[in-house]
XYZ file of C-alpha atoms in Angstrom:
755
model
C 15.335 -22.551 -2.615
C 14.985 -20.289 -5.988
C 11.379 -19.494 -7.322
C 10.945 -19.338 -10.326
C 14.638 -19.149 -11.767
C 13.984 -20.229 -15.158
C 11.489 -17.286 -15.934
C 14.243 -15.239 -14.407
C 16.987 -16.260 -16.456
C 14.906 -15.949 -19.853
C 14.329 -12.333 -18.507
C 18.235 -11.328 -17.951
C 19.218 -13.849 -21.291
C 16.984 -10.468 -23.467
C 17.425 -7.564 -21.068
C 20.426 -6.006 -22.266
C 19.304 -5.876 -26.008
C 16.045 -4.610 -25.161
C 17.445 -2.047 -22.754
C 20.055 -1.110 -25.445
C 17.269 -0.251 -27.757
C 15.419 1.856 -26.113
C 18.284 3.685 -24.731
C 19.018 3.615 -29.199
C 15.212 4.870 -29.609
C 15.022 7.352 -27.086
C 18.618 8.863 -27.774
C 20.093 8.748 -24.373
C 21.131 7.383 -21.178
C 18.263 5.805 -18.961
C 17.836 5.507 -15.738
C 17.403 2.078 -13.202
C 13.563 2.485 -13.641
C 13.472 2.842 -17.849
C 15.512 0.019 -18.176
C 12.897 -1.842 -16.350
C 9.850 -0.439 -17.268
C 11.256 -0.880 -21.364
C 12.714 -4.099 -20.250
C 8.849 -5.460 -19.678
C 6.983 -3.811 -22.701
C 4.350 -5.960 -24.132
C 4.980 -8.063 -26.809
C 4.588 -5.387 -29.679
C 5.155 -2.255 -27.846
C 7.594 -0.321 -29.689
C 9.893 1.488 -27.217
C 9.953 5.535 -27.679
C 9.944 8.247 -25.656
C 6.518 7.780 -23.771
C 5.902 11.750 -22.939
C 5.859 10.737 -18.655
C 2.583 11.528 -16.560
C 0.821 11.417 -19.839
C 0.898 8.316 -22.090
C -0.806 5.557 -21.390
C 1.210 2.285 -21.910
C 0.616 -2.018 -21.957
C 3.492 -3.622 -20.349
C 4.219 -7.523 -19.265
C 5.012 -8.214 -15.607
C 7.055 -10.945 -14.203
C 4.723 -11.912 -11.276
C 1.375 -10.751 -8.705
C 1.391 -10.914 -5.494
C -1.569 -10.963 -3.568
C -2.638 -10.873 0.182
C -6.065 -12.287 1.742
C -7.928 -9.100 1.869
C -7.446 -8.590 -1.463
C -7.167 -12.170 -2.868
C -10.879 -12.990 -2.203
C -12.056 -10.357 -4.260
C -9.210 -10.423 -7.139
C -9.985 -14.152 -7.450
C -13.857 -14.078 -7.046
C -13.060 -11.620 -9.699
C -10.510 -14.246 -11.754
C -12.968 -17.372 -11.195
C -15.274 -15.609 -13.811
C -12.778 -15.240 -16.717
C -12.526 -18.273 -18.162
C -8.739 -19.650 -17.709
C -7.850 -22.626 -16.160
C -4.500 -21.288 -14.571
C -2.879 -18.480 -13.882
C -0.443 -17.549 -17.012
C 2.506 -15.717 -14.571
C 3.837 -16.626 -11.081
C 1.390 -15.778 -8.781
C 0.971 -16.211 -4.533
C -1.527 -15.771 -2.220
C -0.096 -14.726 1.499
C -2.689 -15.083 4.477
C -1.233 -11.692 6.444
C -4.020 -9.822 6.987
C -7.046 -11.533 8.931
C -5.348 -11.895 12.299
C -6.033 -10.260 14.831
C -3.449 -9.352 17.192
C -4.998 -8.986 20.780
C -3.294 -11.590 23.046
C 0.337 -12.923 21.822
C 1.232 -14.866 18.419
C 0.224 -18.329 19.166
C -3.265 -17.727 20.720
C -3.909 -14.664 18.131
C -3.075 -17.413 15.364
C -4.734 -19.972 16.645
C -7.711 -17.733 17.647
C -7.327 -16.521 13.291
C -7.875 -19.976 11.879
C -10.836 -21.062 13.362
C -12.533 -17.476 12.435
C -11.402 -17.503 9.216
C -11.107 -20.916 8.082
C -14.462 -20.568 5.618
C -11.986 -17.687 3.953
C -8.587 -20.154 4.046
C -10.575 -22.825 2.566
C -11.446 -21.009 0.336
C -7.971 -19.451 -1.393
C -6.533 -22.322 -0.706
C -8.821 -23.887 -2.868
C -9.195 -21.673 -5.675
C -5.120 -21.544 -4.854
C -4.822 -25.176 -6.178
C -6.657 -24.764 -8.728
C -5.166 -22.148 -10.511
C -1.548 -23.038 -9.994
C -1.567 -19.398 -6.818
C 1.426 -20.488 -4.237
C -0.349 -20.725 -1.041
C 1.145 -19.044 2.579
C -0.951 -19.992 5.020
C -1.673 -17.786 8.372
C 1.149 -17.599 10.013
C 3.710 -18.184 7.423
C 4.756 -13.637 7.520
C 3.707 -10.653 6.057
C 2.880 -10.483 2.437
C 5.909 -8.244 1.433
C 8.506 -9.887 3.617
C 8.340 -13.219 2.289
C 8.142 -11.347 -1.186
C 11.215 -10.062 -0.446
C 12.665 -13.149 1.029
C 11.663 -15.733 -1.936
C 10.373 -13.623 -4.638
C 11.704 -10.501 -5.466
C 14.706 -9.927 -7.904
C 16.865 -7.050 -9.332
C 15.529 -5.697 -13.195
C 11.433 -7.499 -12.640
C 8.311 -6.218 -12.317
C 5.683 -7.362 -10.289
C 2.657 -5.830 -9.080
C 0.483 -6.529 -6.096
C -3.316 -6.016 -5.101
C -1.446 -3.901 -1.791
C -0.401 -0.469 -1.726
C 2.785 -1.484 -0.324
C 3.527 -3.725 -2.385
C 6.841 -1.479 -3.519
C 8.758 -2.977 -0.416
C 10.042 -5.658 -3.890
C 11.666 -2.020 -4.875
C 14.731 -2.562 -2.124
C 15.940 -5.799 -4.307
C 15.607 -3.396 -7.070
C 12.898 -4.674 -8.941
C 9.976 -1.768 -10.575
C 7.426 -3.625 -7.913
C 3.351 -1.830 -8.277
C 0.094 -1.606 -6.235
C -2.634 -2.234 -8.446
C -5.877 -3.398 -7.212
C -7.586 -6.609 -8.178
C -9.217 -5.944 -11.414
C -5.241 -5.091 -12.579
C -4.804 -8.629 -10.859
C -6.617 -10.304 -12.624
C -5.792 -8.842 -15.824
C -2.006 -10.020 -15.663
C -2.768 -13.322 -14.798
C -5.459 -14.013 -16.853
C -2.366 -13.121 -20.015
C -3.498 -9.778 -20.840
C -1.043 -6.508 -20.953
C -1.194 -4.357 -17.799
C -1.451 -0.638 -18.511
C 0.227 1.797 -16.305
C 0.354 5.893 -16.954
C 4.529 6.166 -17.786
C 5.274 7.560 -14.812
C 8.175 10.375 -13.905
C 11.020 10.340 -12.474
C 12.044 11.644 -8.980
C 15.429 10.961 -7.675
C 16.977 11.066 -4.877
C 20.691 11.324 -4.342
C 22.163 10.265 -1.157
C 25.470 11.328 -0.063
C 27.192 10.130 3.157
C 26.012 7.318 5.400
C 23.772 6.186 8.032
C 25.485 6.982 11.901
C 24.534 6.399 15.225
C 20.139 6.791 15.932
C 20.310 7.456 12.582
C 18.480 4.564 9.907
C 17.250 3.951 6.427
C 13.596 4.921 8.173
C 14.402 8.336 8.993
C 15.416 8.727 4.957
C 11.638 8.535 3.964
C 10.412 9.822 7.088
C 12.851 12.476 5.269
C 11.250 12.401 2.127
C 7.980 12.249 2.917
C 8.757 15.597 4.685
C 9.650 17.077 1.376
C 7.272 15.281 -1.157
C 4.153 15.242 1.271
C 1.318 12.772 0.330
C 0.872 13.409 -2.929
C 4.401 14.807 -3.949
C 5.165 11.475 -5.662
C 2.061 10.223 -7.735
C 2.534 9.186 -10.746
C 6.316 8.551 -10.080
C 8.577 6.298 -9.552
C 11.838 7.168 -6.953
C 14.907 5.886 -7.434
C 17.355 6.463 -4.616
C 21.067 6.023 -6.170
C 24.620 7.525 -5.147
C 27.156 6.618 -1.593
C 24.976 6.188 0.159
C 22.099 4.122 -1.286
C 24.767 1.550 -1.824
C 25.896 1.745 2.010
C 23.012 0.753 3.672
C 21.136 -2.827 3.652
C 19.021 -4.501 1.246
C 16.051 -4.504 3.471
C 16.591 -1.019 4.751
C 16.213 0.711 0.735
C 12.678 -1.815 1.504
C 11.656 0.212 4.673
C 12.293 2.906 2.272
C 10.856 1.505 -0.990
C 7.692 0.410 0.905
C 6.552 3.918 2.554
C 7.231 5.454 -0.555
C 3.119 4.701 -1.375
C 2.461 7.037 1.614
C 3.754 10.024 -0.636
C 0.982 8.267 -3.390
C 4.677 7.357 -5.208
C 3.679 4.333 -8.399
C 6.825 2.613 -6.489
C 10.327 2.941 -6.066
C 13.186 1.717 -6.385
C 17.297 0.977 -6.043
C 19.767 -0.226 -8.016
C 21.183 -3.771 -7.946
C 24.859 -3.388 -6.242
C 26.255 -5.914 -3.146
C 23.748 -5.477 -0.033
C 21.279 -7.403 -2.998
C 23.693 -9.982 -3.087
C 24.221 -9.514 0.582
C 20.732 -10.176 1.196
C 20.237 -12.583 -1.824
C 22.593 -15.420 -1.117
C 21.686 -15.204 2.502
C 17.677 -15.860 1.578
C 19.376 -19.245 -0.148
C 19.492 -17.461 -3.846
C 22.981 -17.712 -4.651
C 21.786 -19.270 -8.639
C 20.342 -15.822 -8.384
C 22.159 -14.083 -7.566
C 25.271 -14.670 -10.527
C 23.149 -14.086 -13.414
C 21.956 -10.404 -12.194
C 26.038 -10.050 -11.496
C 26.208 -11.481 -15.047
C 24.235 -8.012 -16.473
C 24.350 -6.054 -13.517
C 25.159 -3.124 -15.993
C 21.293 -3.268 -17.528
C 20.139 -3.479 -12.621
C 21.566 -0.054 -11.881
C 21.159 3.375 -13.619
C 23.490 4.204 -16.137
C 26.635 6.218 -14.726
C 26.199 9.915 -16.860
C 22.714 10.291 -15.456
C 23.704 9.209 -11.655
C 26.122 12.027 -13.031
C 23.821 14.957 -13.843
C 20.454 13.435 -12.781
C 18.674 17.253 -12.822
C 19.218 16.008 -16.794
C 16.944 13.135 -16.804
C 15.179 12.997 -13.725
C 11.971 15.172 -13.409
C 12.930 16.194 -9.848
C 15.779 15.636 -7.495
C 16.301 15.972 -4.037
C 19.702 15.291 -1.938
C 20.154 14.199 1.524
C 23.128 13.685 3.464
C 23.285 11.191 5.476
C 26.123 12.048 7.326
C 23.863 14.782 8.653
C 20.218 13.033 8.326
C 18.726 14.022 12.077
C 16.516 11.071 12.862
C 12.327 11.743 12.241
C 9.186 11.667 13.989
C 5.962 11.625 11.758
C 2.610 12.455 12.940
C -0.130 12.684 13.825
C -2.981 11.364 11.667
C -0.175 12.029 8.341
C 2.436 10.810 7.495
C 3.315 13.257 6.171
C 4.381 15.253 9.305
C 8.044 15.487 9.844
C 9.765 16.262 12.928
C 12.871 16.397 13.143
C 13.230 14.510 17.202
C 15.185 17.693 18.349
C 12.040 20.257 17.404
C 9.436 17.146 18.646
C 9.600 18.582 22.078
C 9.105 22.432 20.778
C 6.670 20.462 19.009
C 4.241 18.777 21.047
C 4.533 21.795 22.802
C 2.784 24.183 20.144
C 0.319 21.028 19.250
C 0.115 20.372 22.737
C 0.181 16.696 21.524
C -0.028 14.188 24.999
C 3.600 13.178 25.465
C 2.772 10.182 27.688
C 4.040 7.581 25.120
C 1.712 4.779 26.550
C 2.259 2.259 23.480
C 5.676 1.102 21.693
C 4.951 -0.973 18.649
C 7.926 -2.409 16.099
C 7.712 -4.440 13.254
C 5.181 -4.429 10.435
C 5.397 -4.730 7.011
C 7.458 -1.667 7.487
C 10.079 -2.714 9.550
C 10.378 -6.001 10.395
C 13.920 -7.182 9.194
C 16.457 -9.043 11.049
C 18.123 -6.061 10.919
C 15.446 -3.862 12.370
C 14.597 -6.374 16.071
C 18.643 -6.843 15.833
C 19.204 -2.756 16.221
C 15.869 -3.148 18.610
C 17.243 -5.736 20.809
C 20.253 -3.531 21.478
C 17.873 -1.029 23.328
C 16.208 -3.649 24.902
C 19.276 -5.189 26.164
C 20.276 -1.703 27.742
C 17.139 -1.624 30.048
C 18.892 -4.138 32.385
C 22.152 -3.274 31.743
C 21.840 0.682 33.040
C 18.431 -0.676 36.022
C 16.065 0.853 33.313
C 12.302 0.273 33.583
C 10.090 -0.078 30.116
C 7.827 3.115 30.941
C 5.525 2.423 27.985
C 3.417 -1.290 26.326
C 5.637 -2.865 23.936
C 5.022 -4.981 21.190
C 6.925 -6.886 18.622
C 4.867 -7.819 15.007
C 7.807 -10.196 13.322
C 7.608 -10.446 9.246
C 7.623 -13.681 8.438
C 7.877 -17.678 9.861
C 12.277 -17.284 9.221
C 12.797 -14.169 11.443
C 10.492 -15.338 14.082
C 12.201 -18.295 14.428
C 15.861 -16.647 13.910
C 15.219 -14.340 15.988
C 13.545 -16.572 18.981
C 17.279 -18.648 17.999
C 19.464 -15.875 18.654
C 18.016 -15.192 21.844
C 16.276 -12.154 20.540
C 12.776 -12.407 21.828
C 14.301 -13.461 24.885
C 15.503 -10.201 25.375
C 12.304 -8.746 25.079
C 10.369 -10.466 26.971
C 12.790 -8.934 30.137
C 11.436 -5.921 29.406
C 7.518 -6.577 29.213
C 7.501 -7.415 25.715
C 4.610 -8.536 23.674
C 4.920 -10.759 19.906
C 2.072 -10.536 17.525
C 1.917 -13.212 15.139
C 3.496 -13.163 11.625
C 1.169 -10.826 10.377
C -0.052 -7.090 10.122
C -2.280 -6.916 13.208
C -2.001 -2.968 14.179
C -0.546 -1.932 11.206
C -4.056 -2.286 9.538
C -6.405 -1.728 12.481
C -6.269 -5.478 13.173
C -5.892 -4.746 17.144
C -8.066 -5.425 20.035
C -6.319 -2.244 21.969
C -7.835 -2.886 25.275
C -9.427 -0.004 26.213
C -9.577 1.834 22.346
C -13.500 1.718 23.028
C -12.926 4.870 25.523
C -11.272 6.591 22.778
C -9.532 8.499 25.412
C -6.114 11.272 23.931
C -3.847 9.282 23.981
C 0.016 8.877 22.064
C 1.318 5.822 20.553
C 4.953 5.409 18.819
C 5.467 2.447 15.668
C 7.336 2.093 13.517
C 4.492 1.322 10.655
C 3.369 3.202 7.575
C 0.492 5.439 7.824
C -1.068 6.673 11.062
C -4.512 7.863 9.832
C -7.302 8.316 12.176
C -8.583 5.250 13.698
C -6.511 3.430 11.595
C -4.709 1.324 14.352
C -6.762 0.272 16.937
C -10.549 2.492 16.047
C -9.548 5.617 18.310
C -9.750 8.774 16.605
C -8.081 10.305 19.090
C -5.045 8.351 19.207
C -2.383 9.867 18.188
C 0.200 7.802 16.128
C 3.718 9.143 15.372
C 5.614 6.844 12.869
C 9.642 6.152 13.861
C 11.959 3.927 13.220
C 12.137 -0.035 15.262
C 14.816 1.803 16.834
C 13.547 5.603 18.273
C 10.637 3.325 18.994
C 12.077 1.005 21.194
C 13.980 4.608 22.696
C 10.530 5.939 23.370
C 9.321 3.447 24.404
C 11.940 2.241 27.485
C 11.447 6.591 28.071
C 7.439 6.660 28.177
C 7.678 9.487 26.944
C 7.539 11.118 22.820
C 9.883 14.442 23.373
C 13.044 11.911 24.658
C 16.103 12.688 21.917
C 18.561 9.874 23.059
C 21.013 12.083 21.454
C 20.924 14.203 23.877
C 18.956 13.258 26.924
C 19.169 11.171 30.186
C 17.138 8.540 31.453
C 16.517 8.036 35.505
C 17.507 4.150 36.431
C 16.263 2.221 39.420
C 18.477 3.633 41.977
C 18.493 6.890 40.426
C 21.572 7.325 38.708
C 21.366 9.753 35.417
C 21.982 7.181 32.859
C 22.305 7.558 28.558
C 21.166 4.880 25.962
C 24.187 3.765 24.131
C 22.817 3.832 20.475
C 21.761 1.127 18.358
C 23.925 -1.903 16.540
C 23.385 -5.180 14.938
C 23.616 -7.319 12.415
C 22.895 -6.772 8.775
C 21.867 -9.894 8.375
C 21.815 -13.205 11.204
C 25.655 -14.133 11.237
C 24.273 -18.211 11.881
C 22.272 -17.321 8.763
C 18.109 -17.786 8.948
C 16.328 -20.649 10.147
C 13.244 -21.538 10.095
C 11.218 -24.872 10.476
C 8.336 -24.116 8.711
C 8.067 -21.161 6.117
C 3.895 -22.018 5.520
C 4.027 -22.035 1.676
C 2.091 -24.763 -0.006
C 3.059 -25.692 -3.516
C 0.375 -25.659 -5.983
C -1.406 -28.752 -8.180
C 0.732 -29.812 -10.773
C -3.487 -30.258 -12.578
C -5.482 -28.283 -11.013
C -9.270 -29.409 -13.016
C -10.469 -31.292 -10.435
C -10.619 -29.476 -7.404
C -13.844 -27.398 -6.546
C -13.708 -24.053 -5.177
C -17.519 -24.423 -3.423
C -18.568 -20.947 -2.304
C -23.308 -21.398 -0.015
C -25.604 -19.526 -1.188
C -26.045 -18.050 2.551
C -22.166 -17.613 3.997
C -21.586 -14.238 5.288
C -17.768 -13.845 4.559
C -17.868 -14.933 0.567
C -20.238 -13.812 -2.130
C -20.032 -15.249 -5.842
C -19.277 -12.398 -7.959
C -21.734 -10.988 -10.992
C -21.131 -8.624 -13.750
C -22.151 -5.097 -13.454
C -24.358 -3.150 -15.808
C -23.540 -1.833 -18.896
C -23.131 1.775 -19.949
C -26.954 2.792 -21.263
C -25.710 5.458 -23.616
C -27.196 7.503 -22.867
C -26.220 10.808 -20.431
C -26.504 10.326 -16.743
C -29.719 12.257 -15.598
C -31.370 13.100 -11.717
C -27.535 11.936 -9.774
C -28.485 12.603 -6.671
C -25.502 13.692 -4.667
C -24.528 10.969 -1.856
C -22.350 13.367 0.286
C -19.701 16.221 -0.449
C -16.751 14.392 1.345
C -14.597 16.975 3.405
C -11.116 17.155 3.671
C -8.836 13.789 3.125
C -10.552 11.044 2.409
C -8.401 7.649 1.907
C -9.558 4.610 1.108
C -9.986 3.736 4.663
C -12.333 6.484 5.282
C -14.210 4.844 1.938
C -13.956 1.454 3.386
C -13.146 1.210 6.453
C -10.291 -2.197 7.489
C -10.735 -3.306 11.030
C -13.510 -5.774 11.599
C -14.250 -4.841 8.645
C -11.899 -7.594 7.032
C -14.448 -10.026 7.442
C -16.259 -9.280 4.490
C -13.853 -8.224 2.184
C -15.124 -11.751 0.278
C -18.847 -10.699 0.240
C -19.251 -7.803 -0.961
C -22.796 -6.894 -0.205
C -22.470 -7.149 2.927
C -18.670 -4.809 2.991
C -20.942 -1.927 1.027
C -21.961 -1.449 4.359
C -19.046 0.003 5.360
C -19.316 2.413 2.453
C -18.028 5.657 3.248
C -18.393 5.741 6.586
C -16.017 7.284 7.600
C -15.858 10.523 5.355
C -16.774 13.630 6.829
C -19.574 15.759 5.323
C -19.765 18.790 4.221
C -22.490 20.196 5.471
C -22.400 18.881 9.312
C -19.288 17.624 9.657
C -20.072 14.115 11.071
C -19.192 11.057 10.115
C -21.636 8.728 8.384
C -25.550 10.992 8.969
C -25.889 12.552 5.620
C -29.010 13.934 3.664
C -31.268 11.051 1.884
C -33.268 13.925 -1.026
C -35.979 10.942 -0.927
C -36.805 11.597 2.409
C -35.195 14.487 4.020
C -34.308 12.577 7.131
C -30.060 12.228 7.911
C -29.202 8.504 7.957
C -25.682 6.454 7.335
C -24.266 7.051 4.485
C -24.465 2.980 2.932
C -28.692 2.877 3.760
C -29.498 6.017 2.246
C -27.511 4.657 -1.392
C -29.215 1.497 -0.399
C -32.148 3.159 -0.648
C -31.194 5.343 -3.876
C -30.870 2.022 -5.063
C -34.019 0.308 -4.399
C -35.768 3.482 -6.288
C -33.457 3.444 -8.611
C -32.228 6.698 -8.269
C -27.962 7.156 -9.212
C -25.901 9.068 -7.400
C -22.695 11.262 -7.248
C -19.585 11.181 -4.579
C -17.624 14.172 -4.244
C -14.629 14.867 -3.169
C -11.408 16.511 -1.911
C -8.187 16.825 -2.667
C -5.872 13.604 -3.525
C -8.761 11.393 -3.196
C -8.991 7.588 -2.140
C -4.870 8.121 -0.769
C -3.628 5.292 1.129
C -4.045 1.516 0.392
C -5.073 -0.358 -2.437
C -8.259 -1.648 -1.795
C -10.690 -2.420 -4.830
C -13.611 -2.497 -2.566
C -12.926 1.479 -2.317
C -14.505 1.495 -5.732
C -16.091 -1.709 -6.150
C -18.667 -1.005 -2.594
C -19.943 2.635 -4.345
C -20.398 1.139 -7.957
C -22.346 -2.519 -6.322
C -24.662 0.485 -4.599
C -25.916 2.328 -7.494
C -23.020 5.802 -7.189
C -22.270 6.148 -11.234
C -20.289 9.045 -10.890
C -16.946 10.339 -8.148
C -15.633 14.043 -9.309
C -12.982 15.224 -6.871
C -10.864 18.103 -7.458
C -8.094 15.100 -7.636
C -7.720 11.375 -6.854
C -4.842 9.194 -6.050
C -3.345 7.089 -8.816
C -4.313 3.559 -7.600
C -7.985 4.414 -6.618
C -8.830 6.037 -9.644
C -7.900 3.237 -11.588
C -10.160 0.931 -8.993
C -12.839 3.866 -9.843
C -12.144 3.530 -13.594
C -11.542 -0.491 -13.747
C -14.616 -1.470 -11.720
C -16.870 1.406 -14.775
C -17.246 3.804 -12.799
C -17.096 7.920 -14.150
C -14.008 9.139 -12.731
C -13.821 12.930 -12.940
C -12.003 16.237 -11.452
C -13.388 19.412 -10.824
C -11.213 21.744 -14.053
C -12.028 23.930 -11.996
C -11.386 23.181 -8.044
C -13.173 25.871 -6.417
C -16.586 24.769 -8.275
C -15.940 22.271 -5.124
C -17.344 24.924 -3.412
C -20.863 25.361 -5.190
C -21.787 22.059 -4.031
C -24.496 22.154 -2.184
C -26.792 19.150 -0.267
C -29.757 19.314 -1.945
C -28.452 18.779 -5.765
C -29.086 16.888 -8.233
C -26.854 16.669 -11.241
C -27.085 15.885 -15.087
C -23.810 15.032 -16.996
C -23.842 16.652 -20.685
C -21.712 14.783 -23.548
C -21.377 11.545 -21.887
C -22.536 10.102 -25.467
C -19.547 11.236 -26.878
C -16.604 10.460 -24.849
C -13.639 10.544 -25.861
C -10.031 10.785 -23.947
C -8.814 14.689 -23.646
C -12.286 15.497 -23.750
C -13.805 17.414 -20.190
C -17.354 16.540 -19.739
C -19.860 19.424 -18.151
C -21.911 18.964 -15.483
C -25.123 20.228 -14.452
C -25.881 21.101 -11.264
C -29.671 22.156 -9.968
C -29.568 23.840 -6.722
C -32.708 23.030 -4.556
C -34.034 26.489 -5.366
C -34.134 26.242 -8.471
C -30.613 27.913 -10.225
C -28.412 26.083 -11.386
C -24.385 25.874 -12.008
C -22.642 24.073 -15.400
C -19.654 22.525 -13.938
C -16.264 21.239 -16.664
C -15.281 18.146 -15.701
C -12.045 16.801 -16.550
C -11.020 13.100 -16.754
C -8.033 11.019 -18.142
C -9.391 8.153 -19.345
C -7.921 6.587 -22.599
C -10.097 4.649 -25.300
C -9.439 1.707 -23.540
C -10.696 3.228 -19.954
C -13.993 4.005 -21.979
C -14.469 0.527 -23.522
C -14.456 -0.497 -19.783
C -16.852 2.423 -19.142
C -19.209 1.347 -21.604
C -19.134 -2.609 -21.202
C -19.702 -1.698 -17.474
C -16.604 -2.799 -16.423
C -12.665 -3.843 -17.415
C -13.801 -7.559 -16.211
C -17.234 -7.397 -18.278
C -13.814 -6.896 -21.436
C -12.127 -10.067 -20.417
C -15.238 -12.491 -20.586
C -16.063 -10.929 -23.960
C -12.061 -11.404 -25.027
C -12.385 -15.481 -23.509
C -15.847 -16.301 -24.454
C -15.102 -15.759 -28.535
């Protein structure tokens, strides 16, 4: 089945002329990313050579995707706009609220009961507004999108940072907050800072133990967690065309971990094969008709240094398997260096659990290569030393690998198969013994490995590797095991070596599924009632935030000066808090509880300037709000790294935080703060971060003349009577300043539809 084929054909019919016009206007050949961007300019926006990293541009995405945790807030916002139907194809995917504990069927059944109210809400509101609904158990949003909706040359946005996975099928797919999704579903343009362009030239061919995962692990080591910020990463070269479509998806997926706006690959035969295998031959035929417009111009790839802002070259034939971590996805270690690195850092080398799957690595190819290693356990008389789990990416993948005997093979080595959901990857893992907080090592094929993320234990060292390598390390039970060179001793005491993994790119018998889990919306949803109970603990209707009062902000108290890495997981934790993603007041009780207080190196322990006592961050902020006192949050580099969750912006807004002042922002979080009417500022001199003291009070100066490109002064009053004046920069354009003045972008939308 092909969703929205007419829409895609309409885009393809117009794309050559739009790309040709852009090429003529710019007077040079175009990268793939540029072709897609210029083909999706909002009506009336002329194709000029926008300044990368400086100009904001309005676009018209083809579709919107939302996962259940973020969809709640996105749709609660959309429900207030006055629209009777979404303006672009949109979907909701129920994948985040299922806890992994025992095994797939039992965990899914429990989740359906526990989350009944939320699932009913999402189902009914989707039905009302013409949104496709993927039921619990259908699969992880990004795998389901790749199987059903992603298409070469398209542009989509999704309320999850790993929306970028669809770049594996040649899209420009970008993670956003729910307010951005709300704009597009309401039929408005979508604004994006024109991205810089990073080109990654792949030569050679993957072989042996090396996989697509190792490409992005290597790139993460080169660029770090913020090296891709405000940039699109475009992969090209013989190495790119030699790998599978789902392998490309894995690489694009983890591009979120380098802060990239998105990543993408040009259309090629691997994408055609995948489209045909997933029942979309008509779409592949349409793409073939304009294939030259679905990849970068040859002149770009011949001289990439002329057209990209940065170029990286990786020889896949020489690439070594990598293990990244712990605690950050960019700490890259080649497998041959792990023994040395583990000794130097005193990492526990006993692998307690190996976990494969998730939205990053749950394709048929991933599982088939892992199962080739699982088969060797019995063949070579070995025994798996660590616990081992599999998380299928979709019901289609799960059903197919069960049909092909993979699940039986995994069962024979003691593996557990979790539900087709995010599970441990996002902290929805009820891991036995995690509450003891013992120092231990796990390895997984997920994308993120921040402290506490997988199991809530701050002392769990999580390492990221390919599914093949995770399987080998689970069999060996040793982080330093190098399957390329090392041997294992079997039950008979014989030294044996694991053969390199092998597997099929696509199932030889084709994909199969009995019930994919899709629910189409009603043709006319006008009579559908969406009910939110007044006493619900899970859902809460939204009300407009207050407009800016038109004056400088005075007497702001310091809520917290966050030290070091402060991701959206630190600002608004997932795990058990996911259940409150549709209830702004309840989930605000997790605001910044994971951030480290600069003044005492503790989490969730800040000074209340009204009482002098120390207490939890949310409770302190609620005291300020009750007293009518605004506050400020101060942060370090790349503040808001990680997930797209807009709750990390909405919670401070709801509780009365007025300003977030940091050394630098992660892209999505900065946008989310702007959307919610917050003042997001950066230190002009990063050393001024060191001037902030625990009892400081802040006044803004110049906010009444808030204009693009003009910095704002902040007067910092210290408790000893001295003051400092700090220059704070911002990246607001004229439209975003209107969001601030109106109290949030949603207030602007309401006005537009009210007129």
